[in-house]
mmCIF file of C-alpha atoms in Angstrom:
data_model
loop_
_atom_site.group_PDB
_atom_site.id
_atom_site.type_symbol
_atom_site.label_atom_id
_atom_site.label_comp_id
_atom_site.label_asym_id
_atom_site.label_seq_id
_atom_site.Cartn_x
_atom_site.Cartn_y
_atom_site.Cartn_z
ATOM 1 C CA MET A 1 0.266 0.013 -0.032
ATOM 2 C CA LEU A 2 3.129 2.092 0.446
ATOM 3 C CA GLY A 3 3.827 2.829 -3.044
ATOM 4 C CA ALA A 4 -0.008 4.223 -3.187
ATOM 5 C CA ILE A 5 0.173 6.805 -1.070
ATOM 6 C CA ILE A 6 3.745 7.223 -2.745
ATOM 7 C CA GLY A 7 2.335 8.145 -5.527
ATOM 8 C CA ASP A 8 -0.598 10.125 -3.317
ATOM 9 C CA ILE A 9 2.422 12.036 -2.685
ATOM 10 C CA VAL A 10 4.243 12.777 -5.510
ATOM 11 C CA GLY A 11 1.047 13.513 -7.565
ATOM 12 C CA SER A 12 -0.298 15.811 -5.337
ATOM 13 C CA VAL A 13 0.987 19.210 -6.412
ATOM 14 C CA TYR A 14 0.383 18.534 -9.851
ATOM 15 C CA GLU A 15 -2.692 17.660 -9.670
ATOM 16 C CA TRP A 16 -4.307 20.495 -10.978
ATOM 17 C CA ASN A 17 -0.847 21.979 -12.498
ATOM 18 C CA ASN A 18 -0.352 18.940 -14.653
ATOM 19 C CA ILE A 19 2.578 18.538 -16.356
ATOM 20 C CA LYS A 20 3.615 16.946 -19.634
ATOM 21 C CA THR A 21 6.781 15.563 -19.009
ATOM 22 C CA LYS A 22 9.571 12.824 -17.043
ATOM 23 C CA ASP A 23 11.064 15.384 -16.233
ATOM 24 C CA PHE A 24 10.481 16.603 -12.216
ATOM 25 C CA PRO A 25 12.246 16.518 -8.566
ATOM 26 C CA LEU A 26 10.204 13.244 -7.573
ATOM 27 C CA PHE A 27 10.063 15.195 -4.201
ATOM 28 C CA ARG A 28 9.569 18.809 -3.620
ATOM 29 C CA GLU A 29 8.648 20.523 -0.125
ATOM 30 C CA ASP A 30 5.019 21.322 -0.603
ATOM 31 C CA CYS A 31 4.118 17.933 -1.918
ATOM 32 C CA PHE A 32 0.753 15.957 0.601
ATOM 33 C CA PHE A 33 -0.896 14.033 1.480
ATOM 34 C CA THR A 34 -3.551 13.467 -0.146
ATOM 35 C CA ASP A 35 -7.873 11.488 0.185
ATOM 36 C CA ASP A 36 -6.191 9.283 -1.974
ATOM 37 C CA THR A 37 -3.910 8.591 1.130
ATOM 38 C CA VAL A 38 -6.491 8.370 4.012
ATOM 39 C CA MET A 39 -8.320 5.521 2.267
ATOM 40 C CA THR A 40 -6.094 3.280 1.604
ATOM 41 C CA CYS A 41 -5.004 3.920 5.498
ATOM 42 C CA ALA A 42 -9.135 3.241 6.202
ATOM 43 C CA VAL A 43 -8.740 0.025 3.922
ATOM 44 C CA ALA A 44 -5.844 -1.151 5.035
ATOM 45 C CA GLU A 45 -7.603 -1.334 8.743
ATOM 46 C CA ALA A 46 -11.722 -2.963 7.296
ATOM 47 C CA VAL A 47 -9.101 -5.355 6.146
ATOM 48 C CA MET A 48 -7.746 -5.565 8.996
ATOM 49 C CA ASN A 49 -10.008 -5.435 11.197
ATOM 50 C CA GLY A 50 -12.150 -8.487 8.617
ATOM 51 C CA GLY A 51 -12.813 -6.555 5.630
ATOM 52 C CA GLY A 52 -16.441 -6.587 6.522
ATOM 53 C CA LYS A 53 -18.922 -4.823 4.857
ATOM 54 C CA ASP A 54 -19.363 -2.406 8.169
ATOM 55 C CA ASP A 55 -15.562 -2.642 8.478
ATOM 56 C CA PHE A 56 -15.206 -0.401 5.519
ATOM 57 C CA ILE A 57 -18.128 1.691 5.796
ATOM 58 C CA ASP A 58 -16.612 2.378 9.625
ATOM 59 C CA ALA A 59 -13.256 2.841 8.565
ATOM 60 C CA MET A 60 -13.188 5.196 5.705
ATOM 61 C CA LYS A 61 -16.538 7.391 7.685
ATOM 62 C CA LYS A 62 -13.498 7.107 11.049
ATOM 63 C CA TYR A 63 -10.960 8.030 8.824
ATOM 64 C CA GLY A 64 -12.530 10.673 7.011
ATOM 65 C CA ARG A 65 -13.391 12.603 10.338
ATOM 66 C CA MET A 66 -9.788 12.529 11.252
ATOM 67 C CA TYR A 67 -8.688 14.391 8.134
ATOM 68 C CA PRO A 68 -11.530 16.436 6.919
ATOM 69 C CA ASN A 69 -9.688 18.799 4.250
ATOM 70 C CA ALA A 70 -8.403 16.358 2.629
ATOM 71 C CA ASP A 71 -9.331 17.288 -0.048
ATOM 72 C CA TYR A 72 -12.457 14.577 -1.210
ATOM 73 C CA GLY A 73 -14.459 13.974 -4.584
ATOM 74 C CA GLY A 74 -18.169 15.992 -3.899
ATOM 75 C CA ARG A 75 -20.452 13.390 -3.240
ATOM 76 C CA PHE A 76 -18.096 10.921 -1.513
ATOM 77 C CA GLY A 77 -17.724 13.201 0.791
ATOM 78 C CA ALA A 78 -21.290 14.063 1.668
ATOM 79 C CA TRP A 79 -21.303 10.199 3.440
ATOM 80 C CA LEU A 80 -18.085 10.757 4.836
ATOM 81 C CA MET A 81 -19.907 12.998 7.227
ATOM 82 C CA SER A 82 -23.340 11.804 7.208
ATOM 83 C CA ASP A 83 -25.377 9.022 8.981
ATOM 84 C CA ASP A 84 -25.248 7.389 5.311
ATOM 85 C CA ARG A 85 -24.314 4.386 5.051
ATOM 86 C CA GLU A 86 -26.067 2.887 1.897
ATOM 87 C CA PRO A 87 -23.599 3.075 -1.441
ATOM 88 C CA TYR A 88 -24.290 6.068 -3.992
ATOM 89 C CA ASN A 89 -23.706 4.520 -7.618
ATOM 90 C CA SER A 90 -20.785 6.181 -8.265
ATOM 91 C CA PHE A 91 -18.223 4.679 -10.781
ATOM 92 C CA GLY A 92 -15.384 7.070 -9.684
ATOM 93 C CA ASN A 93 -11.652 6.326 -9.756
ATOM 94 C CA GLY A 94 -11.615 5.833 -5.593
ATOM 95 C CA SER A 95 -12.623 3.071 -5.539
ATOM 96 C CA ALA A 96 -9.407 1.736 -8.052
ATOM 97 C CA MET A 97 -6.762 3.828 -5.989
ATOM 98 C CA ARG A 98 -7.950 3.452 -1.814
ATOM 99 C CA VAL A 99 -8.582 -0.738 -3.317
ATOM 100 C CA SER A 100 -4.082 -1.441 -2.182
ATOM 101 C CA PRO A 101 -4.287 -3.024 0.765
ATOM 102 C CA CYS A 102 -7.137 -5.595 0.137
ATOM 103 C CA ALA A 103 -4.294 -6.936 -3.196
ATOM 104 C CA TRP A 104 -1.819 -7.967 -0.796
ATOM 105 C CA VAL A 105 -4.752 -10.581 1.584
ATOM 106 C CA TRP A 106 -4.954 -12.260 -1.678
ATOM 107 C CA ASP A 107 -2.884 -15.598 -1.980
ATOM 108 C CA CYS A 108 -0.064 -16.928 -4.634
ATOM 109 C CA GLY A 109 0.527 -20.390 -2.953
ATOM 110 C CA PHE A 110 -2.702 -20.847 -3.212
ATOM 111 C CA THR A 111 -3.218 -19.440 -6.224
ATOM 112 C CA ALA A 112 -0.408 -21.838 -7.165
ATOM 113 C CA ARG A 113 -1.523 -24.588 -6.032
ATOM 114 C CA THR A 114 -5.458 -24.608 -6.808
ATOM 115 C CA GLY A 115 -4.215 -22.342 -10.787
ATOM 116 C CA ILE A 116 -7.583 -20.149 -8.870
ATOM 117 C CA LEU A 117 -7.975 -16.705 -7.381
ATOM 118 C CA PRO A 118 -8.613 -16.210 -3.704
ATOM 119 C CA SER A 119 -12.397 -16.285 -2.972
ATOM 120 C CA LYS A 120 -13.140 -14.799 -0.070
ATOM 121 C CA ALA A 121 -9.757 -11.964 -1.021
ATOM 122 C CA MET A 122 -11.614 -11.358 -4.696
ATOM 123 C CA GLU A 123 -15.278 -10.462 -2.074
ATOM 124 C CA ILE A 124 -12.810 -8.753 0.337
ATOM 125 C CA THR A 125 -11.605 -6.683 -2.242
ATOM 126 C CA ARG A 126 -15.579 -5.445 -3.705
ATOM 127 C CA LEU A 127 -16.552 -4.921 -0.700
ATOM 128 C CA SER A 128 -14.064 -2.611 -0.023
ATOM 129 C CA ALA A 129 -15.451 -0.318 -3.265
ATOM 130 C CA ALA A 130 -19.029 -1.471 -3.699
ATOM 131 C CA VAL A 131 -19.879 0.039 -0.041
ATOM 132 C CA THR A 132 -19.782 3.351 -1.649
ATOM 133 C CA HIS A 133 -18.597 2.605 -5.493
ATOM 134 C CA ASP A 134 -21.130 0.144 -6.026
ATOM 135 C CA HIS A 135 -21.513 0.653 -10.226
ATOM 136 C CA PRO A 136 -20.057 -1.342 -12.867
ATOM 137 C CA GLU A 137 -17.379 0.071 -13.257
ATOM 138 C CA GLY A 138 -16.346 1.273 -10.268
ATOM 139 C CA ILE A 139 -16.546 -2.026 -8.565
ATOM 140 C CA LYS A 140 -14.271 -3.199 -12.429
ATOM 141 C CA GLY A 141 -11.289 -0.749 -11.852
ATOM 142 C CA ALA A 142 -10.896 -1.793 -8.289
ATOM 143 C CA MET A 143 -10.526 -5.323 -8.692
ATOM 144 C CA ALA A 144 -8.712 -4.820 -12.388
ATOM 145 C CA THR A 145 -6.271 -2.588 -9.936
ATOM 146 C CA ALA A 146 -6.225 -5.553 -7.266
ATOM 147 C CA ASP A 147 -5.387 -7.969 -10.249
ATOM 148 C CA ALA A 148 -2.752 -6.366 -11.951
ATOM 149 C CA ILE A 149 -0.881 -5.938 -8.277
ATOM 150 C CA PHE A 150 -1.933 -9.920 -7.023
ATOM 151 C CA MET A 151 -0.513 -10.901 -11.160
ATOM 152 C CA CYS A 152 2.891 -8.872 -9.961
ATOM 153 C CA ARG A 153 2.745 -10.803 -7.108
ATOM 154 C CA TYR A 154 2.352 -13.688 -8.417
ATOM 155 C CA TYR A 155 5.027 -13.847 -11.596
ATOM 156 C CA PHE A 156 7.511 -11.288 -9.920
ATOM 157 C CA GLY A 157 6.978 -13.109 -6.820
ATOM 158 C CA GLY A 158 8.903 -16.280 -9.137
ATOM 159 C CA TYR A 159 5.578 -18.273 -8.312
ATOM 160 C CA CYS A 160 5.049 -19.734 -11.271
ATOM 161 C CA GLY A 161 5.342 -20.092 -15.332
ATOM 162 C CA ASP A 162 4.882 -22.326 -18.686
ATOM 163 C CA TYR A 163 5.486 -25.944 -17.358
ATOM 164 C CA GLU A 164 5.991 -24.147 -13.409
ATOM 165 C CA LYS A 165 8.648 -22.234 -14.295
ATOM 166 C CA PRO A 166 9.478 -19.109 -12.853
ATOM 167 C CA ILE A 167 9.795 -16.330 -15.601
ATOM 168 C CA ASN A 168 10.319 -13.492 -12.504
ATOM 169 C CA ASP A 169 13.655 -13.773 -14.572
ATOM 170 C CA ASP A 170 11.738 -11.581 -17.950
ATOM 171 C CA PRO A 171 9.813 -8.685 -16.477
ATOM 172 C CA ASP A 172 8.771 -8.495 -20.648
ATOM 173 C CA GLU A 173 7.075 -12.027 -20.455
ATOM 174 C CA CYS A 174 5.281 -11.103 -16.762
ATOM 175 C CA LYS A 175 3.996 -8.124 -18.482
ATOM 176 C CA ARG A 176 3.193 -9.348 -21.868
ATOM 177 C CA ARG A 177 1.044 -11.731 -19.733
ATOM 178 C CA ILE A 178 -1.016 -9.132 -17.573
ATOM 179 C CA LYS A 179 -1.379 -7.011 -19.519
ATOM 180 C CA THR A 180 -3.201 -10.697 -21.405
ATOM 181 C CA ARG A 181 -5.632 -11.547 -17.850
ATOM 182 C CA ILE A 182 -6.486 -7.803 -17.446
ATOM 183 C CA GLU A 183 -7.546 -7.202 -20.863
ATOM 184 C CA ARG A 184 -8.737 -10.353 -21.094
ATOM 185 C CA GLU A 185 -11.093 -10.486 -17.633
ATOM 186 C CA TYR A 186 -12.164 -6.749 -18.231
ATOM 187 C CA SER A 187 -11.978 -5.094 -21.931
ATOM 188 C CA TYR A 188 -9.753 -3.046 -20.514
ATOM 189 C CA ASP A 189 -7.928 -1.023 -23.956
ATOM 190 C CA LEU A 190 -3.616 -1.299 -23.246
ATOM 191 C CA SER A 191 -2.754 -0.736 -25.890
ATOM 192 C CA LYS A 192 -2.225 2.571 -26.348
ATOM 193 C CA THR A 193 0.968 3.951 -25.476
ATOM 194 C CA LEU A 194 2.214 6.234 -22.825
ATOM 195 C CA ASP A 195 3.267 8.842 -26.207
ATOM 196 C CA GLU A 196 -0.278 7.959 -27.764
ATOM 197 C CA ILE A 197 -2.432 8.890 -25.061
ATOM 198 C CA ARG A 198 -0.514 11.744 -23.783
ATOM 199 C CA PRO A 199 -0.783 14.480 -25.698
ATOM 200 C CA THR A 200 -4.283 14.734 -25.878
ATOM 201 C CA TYR A 201 -4.764 13.169 -22.253
ATOM 202 C CA ARG A 202 -6.859 15.954 -19.896
ATOM 203 C CA PHE A 203 -8.811 15.673 -16.148
ATOM 204 C CA ASN A 204 -10.887 13.214 -15.126
ATOM 205 C CA GLU A 205 -12.358 10.885 -12.356
ATOM 206 C CA THR A 206 -13.977 8.021 -13.991
ATOM 207 C CA CYS A 207 -11.682 4.501 -13.039
ATOM 208 C CA GLN A 208 -12.456 3.866 -17.420
ATOM 209 C CA GLU A 209 -10.517 6.660 -17.800
ATOM 210 C CA THR A 210 -7.679 5.860 -14.859
ATOM 211 C CA VAL A 211 -7.459 2.609 -14.285
ATOM 212 C CA PRO A 212 -6.597 1.841 -18.138
ATOM 213 C CA GLN A 213 -3.868 4.339 -18.502
ATOM 214 C CA ALA A 214 -2.480 3.998 -14.681
ATOM 215 C CA ILE A 215 -2.093 0.023 -15.472
ATOM 216 C CA ILE A 216 -0.282 0.912 -19.067
ATOM 217 C CA ALA A 217 2.385 3.322 -16.628
ATOM 218 C CA PHE A 218 3.495 1.149 -15.225
ATOM 219 C CA LEU A 219 3.592 -1.713 -18.923
ATOM 220 C CA GLU A 220 5.570 0.742 -19.799
ATOM 221 C CA SER A 221 8.520 1.233 -17.146
ATOM 222 C CA THR A 222 10.885 0.293 -15.554
ATOM 223 C CA ASP A 223 11.230 0.700 -12.190
ATOM 224 C CA PHE A 224 9.431 1.694 -9.254
ATOM 225 C CA GLU A 225 10.860 5.530 -9.958
ATOM 226 C CA ASP A 226 9.560 5.719 -13.282
ATOM 227 C CA ALA A 227 5.913 4.209 -13.191
ATOM 228 C CA ILE A 228 5.852 6.350 -11.299
ATOM 229 C CA ARG A 229 6.898 9.055 -13.487
ATOM 230 C CA ASN A 230 4.663 7.910 -16.851
ATOM 231 C CA ALA A 231 1.822 8.721 -14.391
ATOM 232 C CA ILE A 232 2.674 12.046 -13.416
ATOM 233 C CA SER A 233 3.535 12.593 -17.179
ATOM 234 C CA LEU A 234 -0.331 12.504 -18.853
ATOM 235 C CA GLY A 235 -1.369 15.015 -16.480
ATOM 236 C CA GLY A 236 -5.117 14.517 -15.606
ATOM 237 C CA ASP A 237 -6.070 13.312 -12.348
ATOM 238 C CA SER A 238 -1.985 12.897 -11.103
ATOM 239 C CA ASP A 239 -2.505 12.470 -7.851
ATOM 240 C CA THR A 240 -5.028 8.877 -8.366
ATOM 241 C CA LEU A 241 -3.210 7.821 -11.152
ATOM 242 C CA ALA A 242 0.256 7.721 -9.000
ATOM 243 C CA ALA A 243 -1.936 5.595 -7.235
ATOM 244 C CA ILE A 244 -3.143 3.337 -9.400
ATOM 245 C CA THR A 245 0.407 3.460 -10.799
ATOM 246 C CA GLY A 246 3.081 3.196 -8.008
ATOM 247 C CA SER A 247 0.574 0.194 -5.966
ATOM 248 C CA ILE A 248 0.860 -1.945 -8.936
ATOM 249 C CA ALA A 249 4.264 -1.051 -10.110
ATOM 250 C CA GLU A 250 5.673 -1.829 -5.913
ATOM 251 C CA ALA A 251 4.832 -5.613 -5.639
ATOM 252 C CA ALA A 252 6.821 -6.137 -9.077
ATOM 253 C CA TYR A 253 9.560 -4.631 -8.055
ATOM 254 C CA GLY A 254 9.325 -2.917 -4.284
ATOM 255 C CA ILE A 255 10.297 1.199 -3.210
ATOM 256 C CA PRO A 256 13.691 1.798 -2.750
ATOM 257 C CA GLU A 257 14.446 2.990 1.393
ATOM 258 C CA TRP A 258 15.448 5.805 -0.236
ATOM 259 C CA ILE A 259 11.627 6.884 -1.123
ATOM 260 C CA LYS A 260 10.977 4.877 1.174
ATOM 261 C CA GLU A 261 11.975 7.478 3.909
ATOM 262 C CA LYS A 262 11.308 9.656 2.730
ATOM 263 C CA ALA A 263 7.493 9.026 1.147
ATOM 264 C CA TYR A 264 7.251 8.659 5.480
ATOM 265 C CA SER A 265 8.364 11.884 6.323
ATOM 266 C CA TYR A 266 5.369 13.543 4.842
ATOM 267 C CA LEU A 267 2.968 11.876 6.952
ATOM 268 C CA ASP A 268 2.064 11.941 10.456
ATOM 269 C CA GLU A 269 1.519 9.769 12.898
ATOM 270 C CA THR A 270 -1.790 8.774 13.125
ATOM 271 C CA LEU A 271 -0.831 7.598 9.305
ATOM 272 C CA LYS A 272 2.463 5.746 10.506
ATOM 273 C CA ASP A 273 1.023 4.216 13.194
ATOM 274 C CA VAL A 274 -1.313 2.263 10.118
ATOM 275 C CA LEU A 275 1.781 1.858 8.048
ATOM 276 C CA ARG A 276 4.024 0.514 10.967
ATOM 277 C CA ARG A 277 0.712 -1.597 12.190
ATOM 278 C CA TRP A 278 -0.269 -3.190 8.393
ATOM 279 C CA ASN A 279 4.100 -4.399 7.687
ATOM 280 C CA LYS A 280 2.914 -6.178 11.247
ATOM 281 C CA PHE A 281 -0.174 -8.065 9.792
ATOM 282 C CA ILE A 282 0.962 -9.204 6.318
ATOM 283 C CA SER A 283 3.839 -10.074 7.282
#
């Protein structure tokens, strides 16, 4: 989940001041965490509490009210501050930017042994979206992001390849398989290159116009930092694009220690505590 938080922090200063280049300082003094970080931490806490519907609702409302000025979308912000516990049919990209903790409870070993995805973990992932973003596209965006994270953990983690031989020493093959799966299972078009997308891409808060672009930013990357730079360079909803891309890139590449340490310096103790508890939970 730290990959999503880093993408959010780096992209925070470009959301309303888009750039179309990869040449920029990764961390600026005026960077800050936004709703993407707050809700990612809320999802992590919900998963640690059991991953039920009420766990997600309670955690999102808890952290949303702790950080009321984190720049939430209009309808989500109203939901956070109300007593309403029902979803509102959103297909915004918020479901995808906050989903990364769910993907780390998908069991790679189970899939390697059985050839199927873990149904309980997938249901937890679906619930993380559906408590607010219950439109089919809102759920799909979250599921596709989590699936991409899981497949990175699976292939880059060396779980299997042809004839059960690991393919983690072949990043291009790992990415080819991830791309094929996401296109097949979620009907996202991942055929365009960043150079083709970048000139005309504009701010868009939907899953449909954020998740595919974020995945492509990962597919064209060479390491974690490069993935974040790819996402920011598209413009658009920069912090959320980079949060989604960062969450996937973390699973493939890991995160350099200096980037981890720098990102922590932008967080307060409450959010750092969630990360500490999360790291213990998944270990």
